[in-house]
CSV table of C-alpha atoms in Angstrom, one decimal:
chain,number,residue,atom,x,y,z
A,1,MET,CA,-168.1,85.3,54.4
A,2,ASN,CA,-165.5,85.3,51.6
A,3,LEU,CA,-161.9,86.0,52.7
A,4,THR,CA,-161.3,88.1,49.6
A,5,SER,CA,-164.2,90.4,50.4
A,6,LEU,CA,-162.9,90.7,54.0
A,7,PHE,CA,-159.4,91.5,52.8
A,8,ILE,CA,-160.6,94.2,50.4
A,9,ALA,CA,-163.0,95.7,52.9
A,10,LEU,CA,-160.2,96.0,55.5
A,11,ARG,CA,-157.9,97.7,52.9
A,12,TYR,CA,-160.6,100.2,52.1
A,13,TRP,CA,-161.1,100.8,55.8
A,14,ARG,CA,-157.5,101.6,56.4
A,15,ALA,CA,-156.9,103.5,53.2
A,16,LYS,CA,-157.4,107.3,53.2
A,17,SER,CA,-160.1,108.2,50.7
A,18,GLY,CA,-159.7,111.3,48.6
A,19,ASP,CA,-163.3,112.2,49.3
A,20,ARG,CA,-163.1,114.4,52.4
A,21,PHE,CA,-166.9,114.8,52.6
A,22,GLY,CA,-167.3,111.0,52.8
A,23,ARG,CA,-164.8,110.8,55.6
A,24,VAL,CA,-166.6,113.5,57.5
A,25,VAL,CA,-170.0,111.7,57.1
A,26,THR,CA,-168.4,108.4,58.3
A,27,THR,CA,-166.9,110.2,61.3
A,28,LEU,CA,-170.2,111.8,62.2
A,29,ALA,CA,-172.0,108.5,61.9
A,30,THR,CA,-169.4,106.8,64.2
A,31,LEU,CA,-169.6,109.6,66.8
A,32,GLY,CA,-173.4,109.7,66.6
A,33,ILE,CA,-173.7,106.0,67.3
A,34,ILE,CA,-171.2,106.2,70.2
A,35,LEU,CA,-173.1,109.1,71.8
A,36,GLY,CA,-176.5,107.5,71.2
A,37,VAL,CA,-175.5,104.1,72.7
A,38,MET,CA,-173.7,105.8,75.6
A,39,ALA,CA,-176.7,108.1,76.4
A,40,LEU,CA,-179.2,105.3,76.1
A,41,ILE,CA,-177.2,103.1,78.5
A,42,ILE,CA,-176.8,105.9,81.1
A,43,VAL,CA,-180.5,106.9,81.0
A,44,MET,CA,-181.7,103.3,81.2
A,45,SER,CA,-179.4,102.6,84.1
A,46,VAL,CA,-180.6,105.7,86.0
A,47,MET,CA,-184.3,104.8,85.3
A,48,ASN,CA,-183.6,101.2,86.5
A,49,GLY,CA,-182.1,102.7,89.7
A,50,LEU,CA,-185.0,105.0,90.3
A,51,GLU,CA,-187.5,102.1,89.8
A,52,ASN,CA,-185.6,99.9,92.2
A,53,MET,CA,-185.4,102.7,94.8
A,54,GLN,CA,-189.2,103.3,94.5
A,55,LYS,CA,-189.8,99.5,94.8
A,56,SER,CA,-187.6,99.4,97.9
A,57,ASN,CA,-189.2,102.4,99.6
A,58,LEU,CA,-192.8,101.9,98.7
A,59,LEU,CA,-193.1,98.1,98.7
A,60,SER,CA,-190.8,97.3,101.6
A,61,SER,CA,-193.5,97.9,104.1
A,62,LEU,CA,-196.6,96.7,102.1
A,63,PRO,CA,-197.7,93.1,102.1
A,64,HIS,CA,-197.0,92.0,98.5
A,65,ALA,CA,-200.0,89.6,98.5
A,66,ILE,CA,-202.8,88.3,100.6
A,67,ILE,CA,-204.3,84.9,99.8
A,68,SER,CA,-207.5,83.6,101.2
A,69,PRO,CA,-209.9,80.8,100.3
A,70,LEU,CA,-213.0,81.7,98.4
A,71,LYS,CA,-215.0,79.6,100.8
A,72,GLY,CA,-214.5,79.4,104.5
A,73,HIS,CA,-211.4,80.2,106.5
A,74,LEU,CA,-208.0,78.8,107.1
A,75,GLN,CA,-206.9,76.7,110.1
A,76,ALA,CA,-204.6,78.8,112.4
A,77,ARG,CA,-201.1,77.4,112.4
A,78,ASP,CA,-200.7,77.4,116.2
A,79,LYS,CA,-203.9,75.2,116.5
A,80,ALA,CA,-203.0,72.7,113.8
A,81,GLU,CA,-200.3,70.1,114.0
A,82,ALA,CA,-200.4,69.5,110.3
A,83,GLN,CA,-201.3,72.0,107.6
A,84,MET,CA,-204.7,71.8,106.0
A,85,ASP,CA,-204.8,70.2,102.5
A,86,PHE,CA,-205.8,73.4,100.8
A,87,LEU,CA,-202.8,75.4,102.4
A,88,PRO,CA,-199.5,73.8,101.2
A,89,PHE,CA,-196.7,74.0,103.7
A,90,SER,CA,-194.2,74.5,100.9
A,91,LEU,CA,-195.0,78.0,99.7
A,92,PRO,CA,-193.5,79.3,96.4
A,93,PRO,CA,-189.7,79.6,96.5
A,94,PHE,CA,-189.8,83.3,95.9
A,95,VAL,CA,-191.8,83.9,99.1
A,96,GLU,CA,-189.6,85.5,101.8
A,97,HIS,CA,-192.0,85.6,104.7
A,98,SER,CA,-195.6,84.6,105.4
A,99,THR,CA,-197.9,85.3,108.3
A,100,GLU,CA,-201.6,84.7,109.1
A,101,ILE,CA,-204.0,87.6,108.9
A,102,ASN,CA,-207.4,88.8,109.9
A,103,LEU,CA,-208.2,92.0,108.1
A,104,ALA,CA,-211.2,94.4,107.9
A,105,LYS,CA,-212.0,97.7,106.3
A,106,VAL,CA,-213.2,99.9,109.2
A,107,VAL,CA,-214.6,103.4,109.8
A,108,ILE,CA,-212.7,105.1,112.6
A,109,GLN,CA,-214.9,107.3,114.9
A,110,SER,CA,-213.1,109.9,117.0
A,111,GLN,CA,-213.8,113.3,118.4
A,112,LYS,CA,-212.7,114.9,115.1
A,113,GLY,CA,-215.1,112.9,113.0
A,114,LEU,CA,-215.0,109.8,110.9
A,115,ASN,CA,-212.0,108.4,109.0
A,116,ALA,CA,-211.6,105.3,106.8
A,117,GLY,CA,-208.9,102.8,107.7
A,118,VAL,CA,-207.7,99.2,107.5
A,119,LEU,CA,-207.5,97.0,110.6
A,120,ILE,CA,-205.0,94.2,110.5
A,121,GLY,CA,-204.7,91.5,113.1
A,122,VAL,CA,-201.1,90.4,114.0
A,123,SER,CA,-199.6,88.1,116.6
A,124,GLU,CA,-195.9,89.0,116.4
A,125,PRO,CA,-193.9,92.1,115.6
A,126,SER,CA,-192.3,90.3,112.6
A,127,ASP,CA,-195.8,90.0,111.0
A,128,ASP,CA,-195.5,93.5,109.5
A,129,LYS,CA,-192.5,95.6,108.7
A,130,LEU,CA,-194.4,98.7,109.8
A,131,LEU,CA,-194.1,97.5,113.4
A,132,ALA,CA,-190.3,97.7,113.4
A,133,SER,CA,-190.5,100.9,115.5
A,134,VAL,CA,-192.8,99.5,118.1
A,135,GLN,CA,-191.2,98.5,121.4
A,136,ASN,CA,-192.6,96.0,124.0
A,137,PHE,CA,-194.9,94.6,121.3
A,138,THR,CA,-196.3,91.9,123.7
A,139,GLN,CA,-197.3,94.4,126.3
A,140,ALA,CA,-198.7,96.8,123.6
A,141,LEU,CA,-201.0,94.1,122.0
A,142,PRO,CA,-202.0,91.5,124.6
A,143,LYS,CA,-204.6,89.0,123.5
A,144,GLY,CA,-208.1,89.9,124.6
A,145,GLU,CA,-207.5,93.5,125.6
A,146,PHE,CA,-208.6,95.0,122.3
A,147,ASN,CA,-205.6,97.4,122.2
A,148,LEU,CA,-204.6,99.2,119.0
A,149,LEU,CA,-201.5,100.4,117.3
A,150,ILE,CA,-201.9,103.4,114.9
A,151,GLY,CA,-199.6,105.3,112.7
A,152,SER,CA,-198.1,108.7,113.6
A,153,SER,CA,-199.8,110.4,110.6
A,154,LEU,CA,-203.2,109.0,111.6
A,155,ALA,CA,-202.7,109.9,115.2
A,156,GLU,CA,-201.9,113.5,114.1
A,157,GLN,CA,-205.0,113.6,111.9
A,158,LEU,CA,-207.3,112.3,114.7
A,159,ASN,CA,-205.5,114.3,117.4
A,160,VAL,CA,-205.2,111.3,119.7
A,161,LYS,CA,-202.4,109.8,121.9
A,162,VAL,CA,-201.6,106.6,123.8
A,163,GLY,CA,-204.4,105.8,126.2
A,164,ASP,CA,-207.2,107.3,124.1
A,165,GLN,CA,-210.0,105.2,122.7
A,166,LEU,CA,-211.3,104.9,119.2
A,167,ARG,CA,-214.5,103.3,118.0
A,168,LEU,CA,-214.1,101.0,115.0
A,169,MET,CA,-217.0,100.1,112.9
A,170,ILE,CA,-217.1,97.4,110.2
A,171,THR,CA,-219.7,98.5,107.7
A,172,GLU,CA,-219.5,95.3,105.6
A,173,ASN,CA,-220.7,93.2,108.5
A,174,SER,CA,-223.7,94.0,110.6
A,175,GLN,CA,-225.6,92.6,113.5
A,176,TYR,CA,-229.3,92.6,114.5
A,177,THR,CA,-230.5,94.8,117.3
A,178,PRO,CA,-233.8,96.0,118.6
A,179,PHE,CA,-233.2,99.1,116.5
A,180,GLY,CA,-232.5,97.2,113.3
A,181,ARG,CA,-229.3,96.2,111.6
A,182,VAL,CA,-226.2,98.2,112.7
A,183,PRO,CA,-222.5,97.8,111.8
A,184,ILE,CA,-220.3,95.6,114.0
A,185,GLN,CA,-218.4,98.0,116.3
A,186,ARG,CA,-216.1,98.0,119.2
A,187,LEU,CA,-214.1,100.4,121.3
A,188,PHE,CA,-210.3,99.9,121.1
A,189,THR,CA,-207.6,101.5,123.3
A,190,ILE,CA,-204.6,103.1,121.7
A,191,SER,CA,-201.5,101.3,123.2
A,192,GLY,CA,-198.8,102.5,120.8
A,193,ILE,CA,-198.0,104.7,117.8
A,194,TYR,CA,-195.7,103.4,115.1
A,195,THR,CA,-193.7,105.5,112.6
A,196,SER,CA,-192.8,104.6,109.0
A,197,HIS,CA,-190.4,106.6,106.9
A,198,HIS,CA,-191.1,105.0,103.6
A,199,ALA,CA,-194.8,104.3,103.7
A,200,ALA,CA,-196.6,107.5,104.5
A,201,GLN,CA,-199.8,106.3,102.9
A,202,SER,CA,-199.9,103.1,105.0
A,203,ASP,CA,-198.9,105.2,108.1
A,204,GLY,CA,-202.0,107.3,107.5
A,205,HIS,CA,-204.7,104.6,107.4
A,206,THR,CA,-203.4,101.2,108.7
A,207,LEU,CA,-204.2,100.1,112.3
A,208,PHE,CA,-203.0,97.0,114.1
A,209,ALA,CA,-204.6,94.9,116.8
A,210,HIS,CA,-204.0,91.4,118.1
A,211,LEU,CA,-204.9,88.6,115.6
A,212,ALA,CA,-207.4,87.0,118.0
A,213,ASP,CA,-209.1,90.3,118.8
A,214,VAL,CA,-209.7,91.1,115.1
A,215,GLY,CA,-211.0,87.6,114.7
A,216,ARG,CA,-213.5,88.1,117.5
A,217,LEU,CA,-214.6,91.4,116.0
A,218,LEU,CA,-215.2,89.6,112.7
A,219,ARG,CA,-217.0,86.7,114.3
A,220,ILE,CA,-214.3,84.2,113.2
A,221,LYS,CA,-213.7,81.1,115.3
A,222,PRO,CA,-210.6,81.3,117.5
A,223,GLU,CA,-208.8,78.5,115.7
A,224,GLN,CA,-209.3,80.0,112.2
A,225,VAL,CA,-207.9,83.0,110.3
A,226,GLN,CA,-209.0,84.8,107.1
A,227,GLY,CA,-205.9,84.2,105.0
A,228,VAL,CA,-202.1,84.5,104.7
A,229,ARG,CA,-200.0,87.6,103.9
A,230,LEU,CA,-197.0,87.0,101.7
A,231,PHE,CA,-193.8,89.1,101.5
A,232,LEU,CA,-191.9,88.2,98.3
A,233,LYS,CA,-188.2,88.4,97.5
A,234,ASP,CA,-189.1,90.3,94.4
A,235,PRO,CA,-192.5,92.0,94.5
A,236,PHE,CA,-192.7,91.9,90.7
A,237,GLN,CA,-193.1,88.1,90.8
A,238,VAL,CA,-196.5,88.5,92.3
A,239,ALA,CA,-198.1,87.5,89.0
A,240,GLU,CA,-196.7,84.0,89.4
A,241,LEU,CA,-198.8,83.3,92.5
A,242,SER,CA,-201.7,82.3,90.4
A,243,ASN,CA,-199.6,79.3,89.3
A,244,TYR,CA,-199.6,78.0,92.9
A,245,PHE,CA,-203.0,79.2,94.0
A,246,PRO,CA,-205.7,78.6,91.4
A,247,ARG,CA,-208.2,81.4,91.0
A,248,GLU,CA,-211.1,79.0,91.3
A,249,HIS,CA,-210.2,78.2,94.9
A,250,TRP,CA,-208.3,81.2,96.1
A,251,LYS,CA,-208.7,85.0,96.2
A,252,ILE,CA,-205.4,86.8,95.6
A,253,SER,CA,-205.0,90.5,96.5
A,254,ASP,CA,-201.7,92.1,95.8
A,255,TRP,CA,-199.8,95.4,95.9
A,256,ARG,CA,-200.7,96.2,92.3
A,257,GLU,CA,-204.2,97.2,93.5
A,258,GLN,CA,-202.6,100.1,95.5
A,259,LYS,CA,-199.4,100.9,93.7
A,260,GLY,CA,-199.8,99.2,90.3
A,261,GLU,CA,-200.6,102.4,88.3
A,262,PHE,CA,-197.6,104.2,89.8
A,263,PHE,CA,-195.1,101.6,88.7
A,264,GLN,CA,-196.8,101.3,85.3
A,265,ALA,CA,-196.3,105.1,84.8
A,266,VAL,CA,-192.6,104.7,85.9
A,267,ARG,CA,-192.1,101.8,83.4
A,268,MET,CA,-193.9,103.7,80.6
A,269,GLU,CA,-191.6,106.8,81.3
A,270,LYS,CA,-188.6,104.6,81.1
A,271,ASN,CA,-189.7,103.0,77.8
A,272,MET,CA,-190.5,106.5,76.3
A,273,MET,CA,-187.1,107.8,77.3
A,274,GLY,CA,-185.4,104.8,75.7
A,275,LEU,CA,-187.4,105.3,72.5
A,276,LEU,CA,-186.6,109.0,72.2
A,277,ILE,CA,-182.9,108.4,72.8
A,278,SER,CA,-182.9,105.5,70.3
A,279,LEU,CA,-183.8,108.1,67.7
A,280,ILE,CA,-180.3,109.5,68.1
A,281,ILE,CA,-178.9,106.1,67.1
A,282,ILE,CA,-181.3,105.8,64.2
A,283,VAL,CA,-180.3,109.2,62.8
A,284,ALA,CA,-176.6,108.5,63.3
A,285,VAL,CA,-176.9,105.1,61.6
A,286,SER,CA,-178.7,106.6,58.6
A,287,ASN,CA,-175.4,108.5,57.9
A,288,ILE,CA,-173.9,105.1,57.0
A,289,VAL,CA,-176.1,105.0,53.9
A,290,THR,CA,-174.7,108.4,52.8
A,291,SER,CA,-171.0,107.5,53.5
A,292,LEU,CA,-171.2,104.1,51.8
A,293,SER,CA,-173.1,105.5,48.8
A,294,LEU,CA,-170.3,108.1,48.4
A,295,MET,CA,-167.8,105.4,48.6
A,296,VAL,CA,-169.6,103.4,45.9
A,297,VAL,CA,-169.4,106.4,43.6
A,298,ASP,CA,-165.8,107.0,44.4
A,299,LYS,CA,-164.8,103.3,43.9
A,300,GLN,CA,-166.8,102.5,40.8
A,301,GLY,CA,-163.7,102.1,38.6
A,302,GLU,CA,-162.0,99.8,41.2
A,303,ILE,CA,-165.2,97.7,41.5
A,304,ALA,CA,-165.4,97.3,37.8
A,305,ILE,CA,-161.8,96.2,37.6
A,306,LEU,CA,-162.3,93.7,40.4
A,307,GLN,CA,-165.4,92.3,38.6
A,308,THR,CA,-163.4,91.9,35.4
A,309,GLN,CA,-160.9,89.9,37.5
A,310,GLY,CA,-163.6,87.5,38.5
A,311,LEU,CA,-165.1,89.1,41.7
A,312,MET,CA,-168.8,88.1,41.9
A,313,LYS,CA,-171.6,90.5,42.7
A,314,LYS,CA,-172.2,88.7,46.0
A,315,GLN,CA,-168.6,89.4,47.0
A,316,VAL,CA,-168.9,93.1,46.0
A,317,MET,CA,-171.9,93.4,48.3
A,318,GLN,CA,-170.0,91.7,51.2
A,319,ILE,CA,-167.2,94.4,50.9
A,320,PHE,CA,-169.6,97.2,51.6
A,321,ILE,CA,-171.6,95.3,54.2
A,322,ILE,CA,-168.3,94.7,56.1
A,323,GLN,CA,-167.6,98.4,55.9
A,324,GLY,CA,-170.9,99.3,57.6
A,325,ALA,CA,-170.5,96.5,60.1
A,326,LEU,CA,-167.1,97.8,61.1
A,327,VAL,CA,-168.6,101.2,61.8
A,328,GLY,CA,-171.5,99.7,63.8
A,329,VAL,CA,-169.4,97.2,65.9
A,330,ILE,CA,-166.7,99.7,66.8
A,331,SER,CA,-169.2,102.4,67.6
A,332,ALA,CA,-171.4,100.1,69.7
A,333,VAL,CA,-168.5,98.7,71.7
A,334,LEU,CA,-167.0,102.1,72.4
A,335,GLY,CA,-170.4,103.6,73.2
A,336,GLY,CA,-171.3,100.7,75.5
A,337,GLY,CA,-168.0,100.8,77.3
A,338,ILE,CA,-168.0,104.5,77.8
A,339,GLY,CA,-171.7,104.4,78.9
A,340,VAL,CA,-171.0,101.7,81.5
A,341,LEU,CA,-168.0,103.5,82.8
A,342,ILE,CA,-169.8,106.8,83.1
A,343,THR,CA,-172.8,105.1,84.8
A,344,TYR,CA,-170.5,103.4,87.3
A,345,TYR,CA,-168.8,106.7,88.3
A,346,LEU,CA,-171.9,108.9,87.8
A,347,ALA,CA,-172.2,109.9,91.4
A,348,ASP,CA,-168.5,111.0,91.5
A,349,ILE,CA,-168.9,112.9,88.2
A,350,LEU,CA,-172.0,114.8,89.4
A,351,SER,CA,-170.3,115.6,92.7
A,352,PHE,CA,-167.1,116.8,90.9
A,353,VAL,CA,-169.0,119.1,88.4
A,354,ASN,CA,-171.5,120.1,91.2
A,355,LEU,CA,-174.4,120.1,88.8
A,356,ILE,CA,-177.0,118.8,91.3
A,357,ASN,CA,-177.0,118.3,95.0
A,358,ILE,CA,-178.5,114.9,94.9
A,359,THR,CA,-177.3,111.3,94.2
A,360,LEU,CA,-178.9,109.6,91.3
A,361,PRO,CA,-179.4,105.8,91.9
A,362,THR,CA,-178.1,103.6,89.1
A,363,ASP,CA,-178.5,100.0,88.2
A,364,ILE,CA,-176.6,98.6,85.2
A,365,ALA,CA,-178.5,95.8,83.6
A,366,PHE,CA,-175.9,94.1,81.3
A,367,SER,CA,-178.7,92.4,79.4
A,368,GLN,CA,-180.0,95.9,78.4
A,369,VAL,CA,-176.4,97.0,77.6
A,370,GLY,CA,-176.1,94.0,75.3
A,371,LEU,CA,-179.5,94.6,73.7
A,372,VAL,CA,-178.6,98.2,73.0
A,373,MET,CA,-175.3,97.3,71.4
A,374,LEU,CA,-176.9,94.5,69.3
A,375,MET,CA,-179.7,96.9,68.2
A,376,SER,CA,-177.1,99.5,67.0
A,377,ILE,CA,-175.1,96.9,65.2
A,378,GLY,CA,-178.2,95.4,63.6
A,379,LEU,CA,-179.4,98.9,62.4
A,380,SER,CA,-175.9,99.5,60.9
A,381,LEU,CA,-176.1,96.3,59.0
A,382,ILE,CA,-179.5,97.1,57.6
A,383,CYS,CA,-178.3,100.5,56.4
A,384,THR,CA,-175.5,98.8,54.4
A,385,LEU,CA,-177.9,96.8,52.2
A,386,TYR,CA,-178.9,99.6,49.8
A,387,PRO,CA,-175.3,100.9,49.1
A,388,ALA,CA,-174.1,97.3,48.8
A,389,TYR,CA,-176.8,96.5,46.3
A,390,GLN,CA,-175.9,99.6,44.3
A,391,ALA,CA,-172.3,98.5,44.3
A,392,ALA,CA,-173.2,95.1,43.0
A,393,LYS,CA,-175.2,96.7,40.1
A,394,VAL,CA,-172.1,98.5,38.7
A,395,ASN,CA,-171.6,97.6,35.1
A,396,PRO,CA,-167.9,97.1,34.3
A,397,ALA,CA,-168.3,98.1,30.7
A,398,GLN,CA,-169.9,101.4,31.5
A,399,ALA,CA,-167.7,102.2,34.5
A,400,LEU,CA,-164.5,101.6,32.4
A,401,ARG,CA,-165.7,103.2,29.2
A,402,TYR,CA,-163.7,106.4,29.7
A,403,GLU,CA,-160.7,104.9,31.7
């Protein structure tokens, strides 16, 4: 950048133009960019907060992934001094907790009829976060007793209580009898009822029994298990599991099969909101074209004089590009700062004006803030190109003909 162009651009910026309409257009462009950047940052931060809240509530009690070999079963950890070759001891670094699992889709038979459910075998209360409300876990699920823990929602649907029995049938597996093939089934006794505040859907169809009891029901050897459940530090890293467990040897089931569409809808909504509010910035930035074009018309004589003094066309273009860049940078910085400040105190502001009686979760992603500011500055620079080109086309002889 030429220092002469910078000096002249700053003089024009500080000087009061006689064109009041041009000043109004420039002011409107500046205010529009400030409001657009500010609104976009606030909306994106609120949408980030809502997404994180949903992730925390819905995914906190769900297993983020279940891995199992395509052939055979895994050696149970309490029976093996060393881990099998196909199950690495060093799990991915983003895995927070892992536990063995025997799992079956079952049909629940009760006096009220038939219901579908998922039977999960566990050996410790830490194996599943849904079991946090269960007391005396060891007494509730002793090995070999075929006891059952069910959710409060499911207990209400089936109208059962502790001590009642339920018949569980596995339709995927069957056994031969004198009457033909019938599903594997077994009577289980309800020994406890768990409650989940954030996973109503899981509460309504998930049942827990001892790991060994589920294994016996599935005809699995006592020293083997079906697979391993993984709880990740960040559930959205689940796609990286395929890098550690190749699909040709492992079957990977993850939370996206149950909740993937919901989070895709949330993310699409966030993107659409961002796109719509970005239109405010685009409309505001387009005013820069108008204000600079008016300035070119107003300054034609001065541009011609500067060209006769040796100012090159490239330097003339730089003068007006700097003018637009100043509008973009100042507006983006002010809008970004105000947006972050309002987002930080959004709960206090809403409480003060008493608009709504809820607290909006927010999460300021400074990478998004920087991207929004860079986008507005970039659009401002693009809008300066046409007026700058028109200024460089000024013919000194024609501009000074009547001076």
